[in-house]
């Protein structure tokens, strides 16, 4: 069984020596790196491609997640770059996602489309694996990664940033941070019975919070500062045995 890391904006490798491979899935082709850490294979998949050439609304989420399933991946950590609309989280801060609110518009969110196949619904009581979240927090303390806290992630369609009025609404609804990619990635992981958790870095204040323009270099700099520490922490957890009985991720699918 393998484990995987999905790298978001600013995270295009996981640092170690790797072999690049490609897999053909029913949804499209996927290119990924394979690294060997103490005898265990860890897959690294750059969500936007190695050169950040795929925008959030065009990412082939189903191909990416199906490729991981075909590679026998059971546990996945992902990084996300986000804007903050919560005063407690400022650019450069690291947080763990506990839940999401979905404002995407045009993305296929399921492998179960009916027709000749079964109809299924995925259970969302714990959208992000509790075991992986706890393991990241524990390892982060040892690895010197300061985690600011937990956050509710609002996923927008993008690729444009939000208006100030949208951010006011998202904040009133209970969102802490805004990004464009964690839905449907996290949902598809659940449909496939994988344990999935996502760790974020605040790259900017959301539109209207400080009244300043969002700058591209801010996003790149915040990710650059944190990416090695975060991916190393992922690897430290993923290379070890993980208790598979302490969560229900592999039983989240309700088939009717
Ligand atoms: N909004 C949406 N997605 C983002 C942002 C943001 O402010 N920052 C980084 N990704």
XYZ file of C-alpha atoms and ligand atoms in Angstrom:
266
model
C 0.000 0.000 0.000
C 1.196 3.454 -0.878
C 0.653 6.923 0.571
C 0.455 10.262 -1.271
C 1.007 14.000 -1.067
C -0.903 16.394 -3.301
C 0.991 19.646 -3.726
C -1.055 22.801 -4.244
C 0.048 26.263 -5.363
C 3.772 26.750 -4.719
C 4.420 23.072 -3.936
C 5.643 21.294 -7.067
C 7.911 18.657 -5.526
C 8.460 16.998 -2.179
C 12.206 17.403 -2.135
C 13.405 13.812 -2.164
C 14.883 11.794 -4.974
C 12.054 10.768 -7.273
C 11.081 8.838 -10.365
C 8.453 10.505 -12.584
C 5.719 8.237 -13.968
C 2.457 8.524 -15.881
C -0.775 6.582 -15.536
C -3.752 6.343 -17.875
C -7.104 6.431 -16.048
C -10.664 6.317 -17.419
C -10.798 10.093 -16.776
C -7.468 11.140 -18.295
C -3.692 10.793 -17.912
C -1.888 11.735 -14.702
C 1.807 12.449 -14.188
C 3.255 12.030 -10.698
C 6.509 11.414 -8.837
C 7.307 8.337 -6.808
C 9.710 8.612 -3.896
C 10.942 5.860 -1.671
C 11.188 6.705 2.018
C 12.534 3.999 4.295
C 11.110 1.293 2.052
C 7.683 2.893 1.605
C 6.598 4.417 -1.698
C 5.099 7.889 -1.403
C 3.462 9.419 -4.469
C 3.755 13.155 -5.059
C 1.113 14.688 -7.313
C 1.297 18.404 -8.196
C -2.361 19.462 -8.396
C -1.834 22.247 -10.943
C 0.925 20.370 -12.834
C 4.699 20.791 -12.319
C 4.654 24.177 -14.042
C 1.379 25.383 -12.533
C -0.277 25.260 -15.948
C -3.781 24.063 -14.914
C -6.184 26.588 -13.316
C -8.435 25.412 -10.426
C -11.608 24.998 -12.524
C -9.792 22.887 -15.125
C -7.979 20.479 -12.822
C -8.942 16.913 -13.667
C -9.821 16.017 -10.076
C -11.322 12.659 -10.986
C -8.261 11.573 -12.966
C -5.935 12.650 -10.132
C -7.852 10.814 -7.421
C -8.507 7.720 -9.546
C -4.779 7.549 -10.355
C -4.014 7.526 -6.615
C -6.570 4.764 -6.088
C -5.068 2.717 -8.942
C -1.666 3.170 -7.294
C -3.104 1.569 -4.150
C -2.880 4.793 -2.145
C -4.745 4.679 1.165
C -3.659 7.920 2.892
C -3.341 11.375 1.326
C -2.111 14.720 2.639
C -2.678 17.826 0.526
C -1.492 21.411 0.734
C -3.688 24.384 -0.089
C -2.929 28.092 -0.509
C -5.722 30.322 0.741
C -6.786 33.831 1.597
C -7.811 34.614 5.177
C -11.036 36.288 6.255
C -10.482 35.466 9.941
C -8.462 38.010 11.965
C -6.790 35.164 13.858
C -5.042 33.827 10.722
C -2.586 36.076 8.924
C -0.345 35.586 5.864
C 2.293 32.930 6.566
C 0.166 31.060 9.133
C -0.358 27.322 8.852
C -3.710 25.677 9.690
C -5.528 22.374 9.342
C -8.871 22.217 7.495
C -11.706 20.677 9.493
C -14.659 21.341 7.194
C -15.645 23.071 3.971
C -18.438 25.146 2.440
C -18.766 24.559 -1.285
C -19.342 27.404 -3.752
C -17.964 25.689 -6.839
C -20.209 25.775 -9.889
C -19.108 23.603 -12.778
C -17.156 20.657 -11.391
C -18.078 17.004 -11.530
C -18.016 15.947 -7.882
C -18.568 12.213 -8.083
C -17.484 8.926 -9.612
C -21.089 7.712 -9.249
C -23.123 9.185 -12.075
C -25.943 6.671 -12.158
C -26.816 5.457 -15.660
C -25.549 1.871 -15.708
C -23.603 2.247 -12.476
C -24.801 2.468 -8.867
C -26.141 5.635 -7.228
C -24.089 6.508 -4.157
C -23.894 9.294 -1.576
C -20.830 10.092 0.436
C -21.174 10.750 4.162
C -19.739 14.103 5.328
C -19.787 14.055 9.133
C -15.989 14.156 9.158
C -14.930 15.485 5.726
C -11.210 15.315 6.617
C -9.687 12.228 8.254
C -9.425 12.767 12.013
C -6.527 10.346 12.327
C -4.426 12.135 9.691
C -5.272 15.541 11.142
C -4.215 14.484 14.647
C -1.067 12.794 13.332
C -0.059 15.964 11.472
C -0.521 18.081 14.601
C 1.514 15.700 16.727
C 4.350 15.454 14.203
C 4.290 19.229 13.569
C 5.231 19.839 17.213
C 8.267 17.588 16.827
C 9.183 19.102 13.434
C 8.869 22.723 14.581
C 5.872 23.610 12.402
C 3.671 26.103 14.218
C -0.008 25.403 13.559
C -2.239 28.408 14.182
C -5.425 26.353 14.473
C -8.262 24.695 12.575
C -10.220 26.345 9.791
C -13.410 26.068 7.762
C -12.478 26.311 4.076
C -14.759 28.008 1.572
C -14.167 26.658 -1.931
C -14.945 29.023 -4.788
C -15.017 28.244 -8.490
C -12.328 30.745 -9.442
C -10.199 31.458 -11.270
C -11.073 35.008 -10.294
C -10.654 36.150 -6.713
C -13.723 37.048 -4.683
C -15.439 40.395 -4.353
C -15.478 42.133 -0.964
C -19.239 41.478 -0.686
C -18.708 37.761 -1.291
C -16.040 37.643 1.404
C -18.379 39.350 3.899
C -21.007 36.726 3.126
C -18.592 33.764 3.366
C -17.338 35.047 6.727
C -20.871 35.445 8.084
C -21.570 31.864 7.023
C -18.755 30.562 9.210
C -15.839 30.382 6.783
C -12.292 31.190 7.911
C -10.299 30.837 4.700
C -10.990 30.832 0.959
C -9.415 28.727 -1.763
C -10.365 27.270 -5.128
C -9.314 23.622 -5.113
C -10.305 21.537 -2.109
C -13.680 20.622 -3.584
C -14.137 18.156 -5.195
C -10.683 16.735 -4.380
C -11.558 15.929 -0.752
C -14.984 14.576 -1.763
C -13.577 12.213 -4.393
C -10.993 10.919 -1.901
C -13.869 10.005 0.397
C -15.805 8.305 -2.377
C -12.736 6.166 -2.972
C -12.484 5.311 0.724
C -9.152 7.050 1.259
C -8.039 8.874 4.382
C -7.501 12.482 3.267
C -6.452 15.620 5.156
C -5.427 19.069 3.981
C -3.053 21.580 5.529
C -3.187 25.190 4.439
C -0.974 28.224 4.348
C -2.475 31.706 4.442
C -0.993 33.543 1.487
C -2.971 36.810 1.632
C -5.818 38.652 3.309
C -9.041 38.105 1.393
C -10.466 40.865 -0.782
C -11.729 43.843 1.221
C -10.286 42.754 4.569
C -7.408 45.212 4.527
C -8.541 47.133 1.473
C -5.295 46.275 -0.334
C -4.826 44.496 -3.654
C -3.843 40.812 -3.540
C -0.324 40.486 -4.954
C 1.034 37.354 -6.685
C 4.415 37.641 -4.960
C 2.740 37.483 -1.509
C 1.204 34.127 -2.451
C 4.504 32.727 -3.728
C 6.504 33.994 -0.718
C 4.145 32.593 1.932
C 4.190 29.159 0.306
C 7.958 29.207 -0.204
C 8.491 29.898 3.515
C 6.401 26.913 4.610
C 6.440 24.247 1.913
C 9.524 22.256 2.925
C 8.525 22.091 6.611
C 4.994 20.973 5.744
C 5.916 18.338 3.156
C 8.620 16.965 5.473
C 6.046 16.685 8.254
C 3.722 14.838 5.865
C 6.518 12.422 4.955
C 7.357 11.788 8.625
C 3.743 10.702 9.241
C 3.212 8.839 5.970
C 6.319 6.677 6.246
C 5.107 5.171 9.539
C 2.305 2.720 10.306
C -1.069 4.506 10.662
C -3.923 3.098 12.746
C -6.594 2.278 10.182
C -9.248 1.450 12.766
C -9.440 4.917 14.320
C -11.504 6.518 11.521
C -14.385 5.608 9.230
C -12.980 7.003 5.980
C -13.109 3.652 4.216
C -16.822 3.318 5.107
C -18.106 6.726 3.989
C -19.947 5.616 0.907
C -23.667 4.913 1.038
C -24.705 2.936 -2.047
C -28.443 2.771 -2.698
N -9.145 33.521 -2.631
C -9.280 32.349 -3.280
N -8.259 31.530 -3.478
C -7.051 31.877 -3.004
C -6.863 33.095 -2.325
C -7.964 33.953 -2.119
O -7.867 35.052 -1.525
N -5.536 33.138 -1.979
C -4.967 31.990 -2.444
N -5.878 31.224 -3.070
